[in-house]
Tab-separated table of N, CA, C and O in Angstrom:
chain	number	residue	atom	x	y	z
A	15	GLN	N	0.823	-1.185	0.000
A	15	GLN	CA	0.000	0.000	0.000
A	15	GLN	C	0.864	1.244	0.000
A	15	GLN	O	2.051	1.192	0.291
A	16	VAL	N	0.239	2.353	-0.320
A	16	VAL	CA	0.915	3.638	-0.306
A	16	VAL	C	0.598	4.347	1.007
A	16	VAL	O	-0.509	4.241	1.525
A	17	GLN	N	1.596	5.029	1.561
A	17	GLN	CA	1.391	5.807	2.787
A	17	GLN	C	1.201	7.276	2.405
A	17	GLN	O	1.903	7.791	1.529
A	18	LEU	N	0.264	7.926	3.090
A	18	LEU	CA	-0.114	9.292	2.737
A	18	LEU	C	-0.048	10.202	3.966
A	18	LEU	O	-0.514	9.813	5.045
A	19	VAL	N	0.487	11.403	3.783
A	19	VAL	CA	0.572	12.380	4.866
A	19	VAL	C	0.137	13.740	4.338
A	19	VAL	O	0.781	14.301	3.445
A	20	GLU	N	-0.958	14.272	4.911
A	20	GLU	CA	-1.458	15.586	4.498
A	20	GLU	C	-0.790	16.698	5.295
A	20	GLU	O	-0.354	16.488	6.431
A	21	SER	N	-0.776	17.878	4.707
A	21	SER	CA	-0.307	19.076	5.389
A	21	SER	C	-0.970	20.290	4.766
A	21	SER	O	-1.532	20.200	3.665
A	22	GLY	N	-0.925	21.416	5.481
A	22	GLY	CA	-1.392	22.672	4.911
A	22	GLY	C	-2.708	23.192	5.440
A	22	GLY	O	-3.148	24.274	5.040
A	23	GLY	N	-3.359	22.448	6.327
A	23	GLY	CA	-4.606	22.944	6.879
A	23	GLY	C	-4.373	24.128	7.811
A	23	GLY	O	-3.239	24.499	8.109
A	24	GLY	N	-5.476	24.721	8.268
A	24	GLY	CA	-5.360	25.839	9.175
A	24	GLY	C	-6.647	26.616	9.280
A	24	GLY	O	-7.715	26.147	8.878
A	25	LEU	N	-6.534	27.826	9.821
A	25	LEU	CA	-7.680	28.720	10.031
A	25	LEU	C	-7.594	29.868	9.033
A	25	LEU	O	-6.535	30.491	8.883
A	26	VAL	N	-8.704	30.142	8.363
A	26	VAL	CA	-8.740	31.213	7.369
A	26	VAL	C	-10.103	31.874	7.418
A	26	VAL	O	-11.097	31.242	7.789
A	27	GLN	N	-10.153	33.140	7.047
A	27	GLN	CA	-11.427	33.842	6.988
A	27	GLN	C	-12.173	33.491	5.704
A	27	GLN	O	-11.558	33.119	4.688
A	28	ALA	N	-13.472	33.614	5.756
A	28	ALA	CA	-14.293	33.383	4.569
A	28	ALA	C	-13.798	34.248	3.417
A	28	ALA	O	-13.465	35.422	3.609
A	29	GLY	N	-13.739	33.645	2.241
A	29	GLY	CA	-13.221	34.330	1.071
A	29	GLY	C	-11.744	34.129	0.848
A	29	GLY	O	-11.216	34.477	-0.225
A	30	GLY	N	-11.076	33.572	1.823
A	30	GLY	CA	-9.639	33.348	1.732
A	30	GLY	C	-9.289	32.061	1.020
A	30	GLY	O	-10.160	31.364	0.489
A	31	SER	N	-7.994	31.738	1.035
A	31	SER	CA	-7.476	30.570	0.330
A	31	SER	C	-6.573	29.741	1.235
A	31	SER	O	-5.949	30.267	2.160
A	32	LEU	N	-6.528	28.453	0.954
A	32	LEU	CA	-5.595	27.528	1.584
A	32	LEU	C	-5.137	26.527	0.547
A	32	LEU	O	-5.895	26.211	-0.383
A	33	SER	N	-3.928	26.019	0.743
A	33	SER	CA	-3.415	24.990	-0.143
A	33	SER	C	-3.026	23.780	0.677
A	33	SER	O	-2.252	23.892	1.629
A	34	LEU	N	-3.578	22.627	0.327
A	34	LEU	CA	-3.265	21.371	0.995
A	34	LEU	C	-2.310	20.550	0.139
A	34	LEU	O	-2.378	20.596	-1.097
A	35	SER	N	-1.458	19.792	0.805
A	35	SER	CA	-0.558	18.863	0.118
A	35	SER	C	-0.718	17.485	0.732
A	35	SER	O	-1.101	17.348	1.894
A	36	CYS	N	-0.397	16.487	-0.052
A	36	CYS	CA	-0.456	15.102	0.412
A	36	CYS	C	0.767	14.386	-0.152
A	36	CYS	O	0.856	14.171	-1.371
A	37	ALA	N	1.701	14.041	0.724
A	37	ALA	CA	2.922	13.370	0.311
A	37	ALA	C	2.724	11.866	0.374
A	37	ALA	O	2.247	11.341	1.385
A	38	ALA	N	3.097	11.189	-0.696
A	38	ALA	CA	2.918	9.738	-0.790
A	38	ALA	C	4.258	9.023	-0.767
A	38	ALA	O	5.258	9.530	-1.274
A	39	SER	N	4.249	7.828	-0.200
A	39	SER	CA	5.453	7.002	-0.180
A	39	SER	C	5.066	5.539	-0.142
A	39	SER	O	3.933	5.200	0.215
A	40	GLY	N	5.976	4.675	-0.547
A	40	GLY	CA	5.773	3.251	-0.410
A	40	GLY	C	5.509	2.501	-1.698
A	40	GLY	O	5.894	1.355	-1.825
A	41	ARG	N	4.812	3.101	-2.626
A	41	ARG	CA	4.526	2.457	-3.902
A	41	ARG	C	4.625	3.506	-5.011
A	41	ARG	O	4.731	4.687	-4.748
A	42	THR	N	4.576	3.064	-6.236
A	42	THR	CA	4.647	3.994	-7.361
A	42	THR	C	3.403	4.876	-7.385
A	42	THR	O	2.294	4.393	-7.622
A	43	PHE	N	3.605	6.141	-7.134
A	43	PHE	CA	2.500	7.082	-6.952
A	43	PHE	C	1.602	7.146	-8.181
A	43	PHE	O	0.378	7.204	-8.058
A	44	SER	N	2.179	7.121	-9.348
A	44	SER	CA	1.391	7.282	-10.575
A	44	SER	C	0.460	6.109	-10.837
A	44	SER	O	-0.424	6.185	-11.697
A	45	TRP	N	0.638	5.007	-10.141
A	45	TRP	CA	-0.268	3.862	-10.301
A	45	TRP	C	-1.655	4.161	-9.737
A	45	TRP	O	-2.622	3.484	-10.098
A	46	TYR	N	-1.743	5.130	-8.845
A	46	TYR	CA	-2.960	5.336	-8.072
A	46	TYR	C	-3.762	6.541	-8.551
A	46	TYR	O	-3.214	7.629	-8.778
A	47	HIS	N	-5.072	6.315	-8.676
A	47	HIS	CA	-5.970	7.455	-8.735
A	47	HIS	C	-6.042	8.040	-7.328
A	47	HIS	O	-5.998	7.303	-6.331
A	48	MET	N	-6.162	9.356	-7.254
A	48	MET	CA	-6.129	10.021	-5.958
A	48	MET	C	-7.386	10.864	-5.751
A	48	MET	O	-7.982	11.368	-6.709
A	49	GLY	N	-7.763	10.998	-4.496
A	49	GLY	CA	-8.936	11.797	-4.183
A	49	GLY	C	-8.746	12.611	-2.915
A	49	GLY	O	-7.885	12.304	-2.086
A	50	TRP	N	-9.547	13.641	-2.800
A	50	TRP	CA	-9.683	14.408	-1.557
A	50	TRP	C	-11.118	14.226	-1.054
A	50	TRP	O	-12.072	14.324	-1.827
A	51	PHE	N	-11.221	13.968	0.221
A	51	PHE	CA	-12.502	13.859	0.898
A	51	PHE	C	-12.475	14.793	2.106
A	51	PHE	O	-11.416	15.246	2.531
A	52	ARG	N	-13.632	15.060	2.662
A	52	ARG	CA	-13.694	15.868	3.881
A	52	ARG	C	-14.812	15.346	4.778
A	52	ARG	O	-15.773	14.729	4.304
A	53	GLN	N	-14.638	15.606	6.058
A	53	GLN	CA	-15.631	15.176	7.028
A	53	GLN	C	-15.811	16.258	8.080
A	53	GLN	O	-14.866	16.598	8.794
A	54	ALA	N	-17.018	16.793	8.138
A	54	ALA	CA	-17.371	17.787	9.136
A	54	ALA	C	-17.940	17.074	10.362
A	54	ALA	O	-18.434	15.944	10.253
A	55	PRO	N	-17.906	17.722	11.528
A	55	PRO	CA	-18.431	17.084	12.742
A	55	PRO	C	-19.885	16.647	12.574
A	55	PRO	O	-20.727	17.421	12.113
A	56	GLY	N	-20.153	15.406	12.932
A	56	GLY	CA	-21.508	14.888	12.855
A	56	GLY	C	-21.982	14.511	11.479
A	56	GLY	O	-23.146	14.134	11.296
A	57	LYS	N	-21.098	14.612	10.489
A	57	LYS	CA	-21.477	14.294	9.108
A	57	LYS	C	-20.618	13.157	8.571
A	57	LYS	O	-19.545	12.869	9.083
A	58	GLU	N	-21.099	12.543	7.510
A	58	GLU	CA	-20.334	11.486	6.869
A	58	GLU	C	-19.214	12.084	6.011
A	58	GLU	O	-19.285	13.231	5.581
A	59	ARG	N	-18.214	11.263	5.770
A	59	ARG	CA	-17.121	11.681	4.895
A	59	ARG	C	-17.654	11.849	3.480
A	59	ARG	O	-18.371	10.979	2.970
A	60	GLU	N	-17.308	12.980	2.854
A	60	GLU	CA	-17.845	13.259	1.531
A	60	GLU	C	-16.732	13.521	0.522
A	60	GLU	O	-15.672	14.045	0.851
A	61	PHE	N	-17.026	13.165	-0.713
A	61	PHE	CA	-16.107	13.357	-1.823
A	61	PHE	C	-15.944	14.842	-2.122
A	61	PHE	O	-16.923	15.598	-2.108
A	62	VAL	N	-14.706	15.245	-2.401
A	62	VAL	CA	-14.410	16.616	-2.780
A	62	VAL	C	-13.907	16.685	-4.223
A	62	VAL	O	-14.422	17.441	-5.038
A	63	ALA	N	-12.873	15.889	-4.544
A	63	ALA	CA	-12.286	15.928	-5.876
A	63	ALA	C	-11.477	14.664	-6.102
A	63	ALA	O	-11.070	14.000	-5.151
A	64	ARG	N	-11.258	14.333	-7.376
A	64	ARG	CA	-10.435	13.192	-7.712
A	64	ARG	C	-9.623	13.492	-8.956
A	64	ARG	O	-10.011	14.334	-9.770
A	65	ILE	N	-8.504	12.777	-9.092
A	65	ILE	CA	-7.630	12.956	-10.245
A	65	ILE	C	-7.058	11.599	-10.610
A	65	ILE	O	-6.688	10.803	-9.733
A	66	SER	N	-6.995	11.313	-11.896
A	66	SER	CA	-6.500	10.021	-12.353
A	66	SER	C	-4.979	9.937	-12.169
A	66	SER	O	-4.305	10.941	-11.949
A	67	GLY	N	-4.460	8.722	-12.303
A	67	GLY	CA	-3.044	8.490	-12.089
A	67	GLY	C	-2.143	9.322	-12.984
A	67	GLY	O	-1.078	9.790	-12.548
A	68	ASN	N	-2.573	9.525	-14.232
A	68	ASN	CA	-1.775	10.331	-15.153
A	68	ASN	C	-2.160	11.814	-15.132
A	68	ASN	O	-1.594	12.611	-15.868
A	69	GLY	N	-3.124	12.169	-14.301
A	69	GLY	CA	-3.516	13.571	-14.139
A	69	GLY	C	-4.433	14.112	-15.214
A	69	GLY	O	-4.793	15.289	-15.187
A	70	ARG	N	-4.855	13.278	-16.139
A	70	ARG	CA	-5.628	13.773	-17.285
A	70	ARG	C	-7.118	13.875	-17.003
A	70	ARG	O	-7.836	14.591	-17.701
A	71	ASN	N	-7.596	13.134	-16.042
A	71	ASN	CA	-9.018	13.154	-15.720
A	71	ASN	C	-9.227	13.690	-14.315
A	71	ASN	O	-8.566	13.251	-13.367
A	72	ILE	N	-10.145	14.642	-14.197
A	72	ILE	CA	-10.404	15.318	-12.930
A	72	ILE	C	-11.903	15.516	-12.763
A	72	ILE	O	-12.607	15.839	-13.732
A	73	ASP	N	-12.377	15.334	-11.547
A	73	ASP	CA	-13.777	15.599	-11.222
A	73	ASP	C	-13.854	16.315	-9.885
A	73	ASP	O	-13.000	16.112	-9.012
A	74	TYR	N	-14.921	17.093	-9.720
A	74	TYR	CA	-15.156	17.811	-8.476
A	74	TYR	C	-16.585	17.605	-8.007
A	74	TYR	O	-17.503	17.429	-8.815
A	75	ALA	N	-16.765	17.679	-6.693
A	75	ALA	CA	-18.114	17.769	-6.158
A	75	ALA	C	-18.705	19.114	-6.568
A	75	ALA	O	-17.990	20.117	-6.690
A	76	ASP	N	-20.009	19.144	-6.767
A	76	ASP	CA	-20.659	20.395	-7.189
A	76	ASP	C	-20.419	21.522	-6.188
A	76	ASP	O	-20.314	22.693	-6.568
A	77	SER	N	-20.301	21.169	-4.921
A	77	SER	CA	-20.169	22.182	-3.870
A	77	SER	C	-18.843	22.933	-3.933
A	77	SER	O	-18.721	24.016	-3.346
A	78	VAL	N	-17.834	22.368	-4.614
A	78	VAL	CA	-16.520	23.018	-4.658
A	78	VAL	C	-16.103	23.392	-6.080
A	78	VAL	O	-15.068	24.042	-6.269
A	79	LYS	N	-16.896	23.007	-7.054
A	79	LYS	CA	-16.542	23.263	-8.454
A	79	LYS	C	-16.375	24.758	-8.690
A	79	LYS	O	-17.205	25.561	-8.262
A	80	GLY	N	-15.278	25.131	-9.340
A	80	GLY	CA	-14.999	26.534	-9.608
A	80	GLY	C	-14.244	27.238	-8.507
A	80	GLY	O	-13.768	28.364	-8.695
A	81	ARG	N	-14.113	26.592	-7.349
A	81	ARG	CA	-13.392	27.192	-6.216
A	81	ARG	C	-12.149	26.395	-5.840
A	81	ARG	O	-11.162	26.972	-5.381
A	82	PHE	N	-12.204	25.072	-5.982
A	82	PHE	CA	-11.093	24.197	-5.612
A	82	PHE	C	-10.430	23.651	-6.873
A	82	PHE	O	-11.090	23.437	-7.889
A	83	THR	N	-9.123	23.404	-6.765
A	83	THR	CA	-8.368	22.823	-7.863
A	83	THR	C	-7.497	21.687	-7.350
A	83	THR	O	-6.663	21.899	-6.462
A	84	ILE	N	-7.698	20.498	-7.899
A	84	ILE	CA	-6.872	19.343	-7.545
A	84	ILE	C	-5.777	19.193	-8.596
A	84	ILE	O	-6.003	19.435	-9.792
A	85	SER	N	-4.596	18.801	-8.153
A	85	SER	CA	-3.493	18.560	-9.078
A	85	SER	C	-2.533	17.568	-8.440
A	85	SER	O	-2.648	17.266	-7.247
A	86	ARG	N	-1.600	17.075	-9.229
A	86	ARG	CA	-0.611	16.140	-8.712
A	86	ARG	C	0.691	16.326	-9.456
A	86	ARG	O	0.706	16.740	-10.628
A	87	ASP	N	1.775	15.997	-8.758
A	87	ASP	CA	3.100	16.003	-9.355
A	87	ASP	C	3.677	14.613	-9.119
A	87	ASP	O	4.147	14.305	-8.014
A	88	ASN	N	3.614	13.766	-10.130
A	88	ASN	CA	4.062	12.380	-9.958
A	88	ASN	C	5.572	12.288	-9.735
A	88	ASN	O	6.045	11.331	-9.115
A	89	ALA	N	6.321	13.250	-10.209
A	89	ALA	CA	7.769	13.252	-9.983
A	89	ALA	C	8.094	13.522	-8.522
A	89	ALA	O	9.141	13.094	-8.023
A	90	LYS	N	7.192	14.245	-7.831
A	90	LYS	CA	7.400	14.571	-6.423
A	90	LYS	C	6.534	13.724	-5.496
A	90	LYS	O	6.538	13.934	-4.286
A	91	ASN	N	5.772	12.787	-6.084
A	91	ASN	CA	4.891	11.922	-5.281
A	91	ASN	C	3.966	12.734	-4.388
A	91	ASN	O	3.763	12.404	-3.208
A	92	THR	N	3.383	13.776	-4.942
A	92	THR	CA	2.586	14.695	-4.140
A	92	THR	C	1.284	15.057	-4.837
A	92	THR	O	1.260	15.317	-6.047
A	93	LEU	N	0.228	15.079	-4.041
A	93	LEU	CA	-1.105	15.503	-4.454
A	93	LEU	C	-1.386	16.863	-3.816
A	93	LEU	O	-0.955	17.113	-2.689
A	94	TYR	N	-2.133	17.707	-4.527
A	94	TYR	CA	-2.435	19.047	-4.023
A	94	TYR	C	-3.933	19.338	-4.113
A	94	TYR	O	-4.652	18.767	-4.926
A	95	LEU	N	-4.357	20.264	-3.245
A	95	LEU	CA	-5.710	20.802	-3.352
A	95	LEU	C	-5.618	22.297	-3.043
A	95	LEU	O	-5.345	22.688	-1.912
A	96	GLN	N	-5.827	23.116	-4.063
A	96	GLN	CA	-5.872	24.565	-3.894
A	96	GLN	C	-7.324	24.959	-3.649
A	96	GLN	O	-8.195	24.663	-4.467
A	97	MET	N	-7.558	25.616	-2.536
A	97	MET	CA	-8.909	25.985	-2.142
A	97	MET	C	-9.020	27.501	-2.092
A	97	MET	O	-8.344	28.153	-1.291
A	98	ASP	N	-9.849	28.058	-2.950
A	98	ASP	CA	-10.071	29.498	-3.033
A	98	ASP	C	-11.519	29.818	-2.689
A	98	ASP	O	-12.382	28.952	-2.707
A	99	SER	N	-11.771	31.083	-2.402
A	99	SER	CA	-13.129	31.542	-2.074
A	99	SER	C	-13.774	30.647	-1.022
A	99	SER	O	-14.917	30.203	-1.166
A	100	LEU	N	-13.036	30.381	0.024
A	100	LEU	CA	-13.512	29.457	1.052
A	100	LEU	C	-14.726	29.990	1.783
A	100	LEU	O	-14.877	31.207	1.990
A	101	LYS	N	-15.584	29.066	2.168
A	101	LYS	CA	-16.822	29.380	2.869
A	101	LYS	C	-16.825	28.679	4.222
A	101	LYS	O	-16.169	27.639	4.381
A	102	PRO	N	-17.581	29.169	5.192
A	102	PRO	CA	-17.652	28.481	6.490
A	102	PRO	C	-18.075	27.024	6.361
A	102	PRO	O	-17.608	26.180	7.130
A	103	GLU	N	-18.913	26.727	5.397
A	103	GLU	CA	-19.362	25.336	5.214
A	103	GLU	C	-18.275	24.424	4.655
A	103	GLU	O	-18.481	23.209	4.558
A	104	ASP	N	-17.125	24.975	4.296
A	104	ASP	CA	-15.988	24.154	3.891
A	104	ASP	C	-15.203	23.632	5.098
A	104	ASP	O	-14.279	22.823	4.945
A	105	THR	N	-15.563	24.093	6.291
A	105	THR	CA	-14.882	23.653	7.500
A	105	THR	C	-15.049	22.152	7.698
A	105	THR	O	-16.164	21.636	7.702
A	106	ALA	N	-13.926	21.447	7.821
A	106	ALA	CA	-13.930	19.991	7.954
A	106	ALA	C	-12.499	19.500	8.122
A	106	ALA	O	-11.543	20.265	7.953
A	107	VAL	N	-12.371	18.226	8.430
A	107	VAL	CA	-11.084	17.553	8.317
A	107	VAL	C	-10.970	17.034	6.885
A	107	VAL	O	-11.888	16.361	6.399
A	108	TYR	N	-9.893	17.368	6.240
A	108	TYR	CA	-9.675	16.978	4.852
A	108	TYR	C	-8.696	15.807	4.790
A	108	TYR	O	-7.641	15.829	5.427
A	109	TYR	N	-9.074	14.800	3.998
A	109	TYR	CA	-8.272	13.585	3.850
A	109	TYR	C	-7.884	13.374	2.388
A	109	TYR	O	-8.717	13.566	1.499
A	110	CYS	N	-6.669	12.959	2.152
A	110	CYS	CA	-6.325	12.465	0.821
A	110	CYS	C	-6.395	10.943	0.841
A	110	CYS	O	-6.239	10.313	1.893
A	111	ALA	N	-6.666	10.390	-0.327
A	111	ALA	CA	-6.857	8.945	-0.426
A	111	ALA	C	-6.344	8.452	-1.769
A	111	ALA	O	-6.393	9.168	-2.771
A	112	ALA	N	-5.892	7.205	-1.771
A	112	ALA	CA	-5.391	6.566	-2.979
A	112	ALA	C	-6.184	5.298	-3.247
A	112	ALA	O	-6.523	4.556	-2.314
A	113	GLY	N	-6.495	5.051	-4.521
A	113	GLY	CA	-7.232	3.835	-4.817
A	113	GLY	C	-7.753	3.778	-6.225
A	113	GLY	O	-7.041	4.123	-7.172
A	114	ASP	N	-9.010	3.345	-6.346
A	114	ASP	CA	-9.638	3.161	-7.654
A	114	ASP	C	-10.323	4.441	-8.128
A	114	ASP	O	-10.414	5.417	-7.388
A	115	TRP	N	-10.833	4.389	-9.348
A	115	TRP	CA	-11.490	5.554	-9.930
A	115	TRP	C	-12.948	5.576	-9.494
A	115	TRP	O	-13.816	4.975	-10.109
A	116	GLY	N	-13.202	6.279	-8.391
A	116	GLY	CA	-14.556	6.376	-7.880
A	116	GLY	C	-14.729	7.630	-7.056
A	116	GLY	O	-13.787	8.405	-6.869
A	117	THR	N	-15.941	7.834	-6.561
A	117	THR	CA	-16.226	8.992	-5.719
A	117	THR	C	-16.732	8.585	-4.341
A	117	THR	O	-17.113	9.435	-3.538
A	118	SER	N	-16.720	7.293	-4.078
A	118	SER	CA	-17.102	6.800	-2.757
A	118	SER	C	-15.856	6.506	-1.952
A	118	SER	O	-14.829	6.071	-2.504
A	119	ALA	N	-15.957	6.698	-0.639
A	119	ALA	CA	-14.814	6.377	0.219
A	119	ALA	C	-14.425	4.909	0.088
A	119	ALA	O	-13.251	4.551	0.241
A	120	ARG	N	-15.398	4.071	-0.238
A	120	ARG	CA	-15.116	2.638	-0.393
A	120	ARG	C	-14.198	2.343	-1.568
A	120	ARG	O	-13.597	1.266	-1.640
A	121	ASP	N	-14.077	3.260	-2.495
A	121	ASP	CA	-13.239	3.057	-3.680
A	121	ASP	C	-11.757	3.275	-3.388
A	121	ASP	O	-10.919	2.996	-4.243
A	122	PHE	N	-11.447	3.803	-2.211
A	122	PHE	CA	-10.075	4.168	-1.886
A	122	PHE	C	-9.584	3.338	-0.706
A	122	PHE	O	-10.226	3.302	0.336
A	123	GLY	N	-8.426	2.697	-0.874
A	123	GLY	CA	-7.934	1.785	0.139
A	123	GLY	C	-6.890	2.352	1.070
A	123	GLY	O	-6.630	1.781	2.130
A	124	SER	N	-6.276	3.469	0.696
A	124	SER	CA	-5.240	4.071	1.531
A	124	SER	C	-5.643	5.504	1.862
A	124	SER	O	-6.073	6.246	0.966
A	125	TRP	N	-5.449	5.883	3.121
A	125	TRP	CA	-5.885	7.197	3.597
A	125	TRP	C	-4.802	7.867	4.413
A	125	TRP	O	-4.035	7.195	5.117
A	126	GLY	N	-4.775	9.182	4.335
A	126	GLY	CA	-3.940	9.957	5.225
A	126	GLY	C	-4.620	10.147	6.571
A	126	GLY	O	-5.746	9.709	6.779
A	127	GLN	N	-3.937	10.845	7.467
A	127	GLN	CA	-4.455	11.041	8.819
A	127	GLN	C	-5.417	12.219	8.910
A	127	GLN	O	-6.119	12.368	9.905
A	128	GLY	N	-5.455	13.051	7.885
A	128	GLY	CA	-6.360	14.186	7.855
A	128	GLY	C	-5.714	15.468	8.325
A	128	GLY	O	-4.781	15.448	9.144
A	129	THR	N	-6.211	16.581	7.820
A	129	THR	CA	-5.747	17.898	8.238
A	129	THR	C	-6.956	18.818	8.390
A	129	THR	O	-7.851	18.816	7.546
A	130	GLN	N	-7.000	19.569	9.482
A	130	GLN	CA	-8.160	20.403	9.802
A	130	GLN	C	-8.136	21.695	8.999
A	130	GLN	O	-7.119	22.394	8.954
A	131	VAL	N	-9.268	22.001	8.400
A	131	VAL	CA	-9.477	23.282	7.729
A	131	VAL	C	-10.658	23.966	8.411
A	131	VAL	O	-11.746	23.384	8.499
A	132	THR	N	-10.442	25.171	8.908
A	132	THR	CA	-11.493	25.918	9.580
A	132	THR	C	-11.645	27.273	8.898
A	132	THR	O	-10.668	28.015	8.770
A	133	VAL	N	-12.871	27.568	8.470
A	133	VAL	CA	-13.161	28.822	7.786
A	133	VAL	C	-14.088	29.640	8.678
A	133	VAL	O	-15.210	29.218	8.962
A	134	SER	N	-13.625	30.790	9.111
A	134	SER	CA	-14.431	31.636	9.985
A	134	SER	C	-15.240	32.630	9.152
A	134	SER	O	-14.815	33.089	8.100
A	135	SER	N	-16.407	32.971	9.685
A	135	SER	CA	-17.298	33.885	8.956
A	135	SER	C	-17.025	35.323	9.319
A	135	SER	O	-16.294	35.630	10.239
């Protein structure tokens, strides 16, 4: 399996930006489709964005489309999530995941530990 470590979370005001990173190790990074998920208190983990192993295919949840950008650098074994125009409802723990091409948490077999993103109003 691949090991994943997120970084870059924090506290930001509404309308601001944050950039998350996810460093991968253990297996060939480009073999894996990658995703970002988030989980707010009392809610289920939800899909945010996904990117194929070669970076050519990308999808977003409707709630973040036009505001968030997922990308990857296979040479650096790193996944990114640029978050702009943040809203209080974006507050959650954000997780990166590696696995199959899907939008369900069940499609991904490897997970990071999560990083907290808090957006104040």
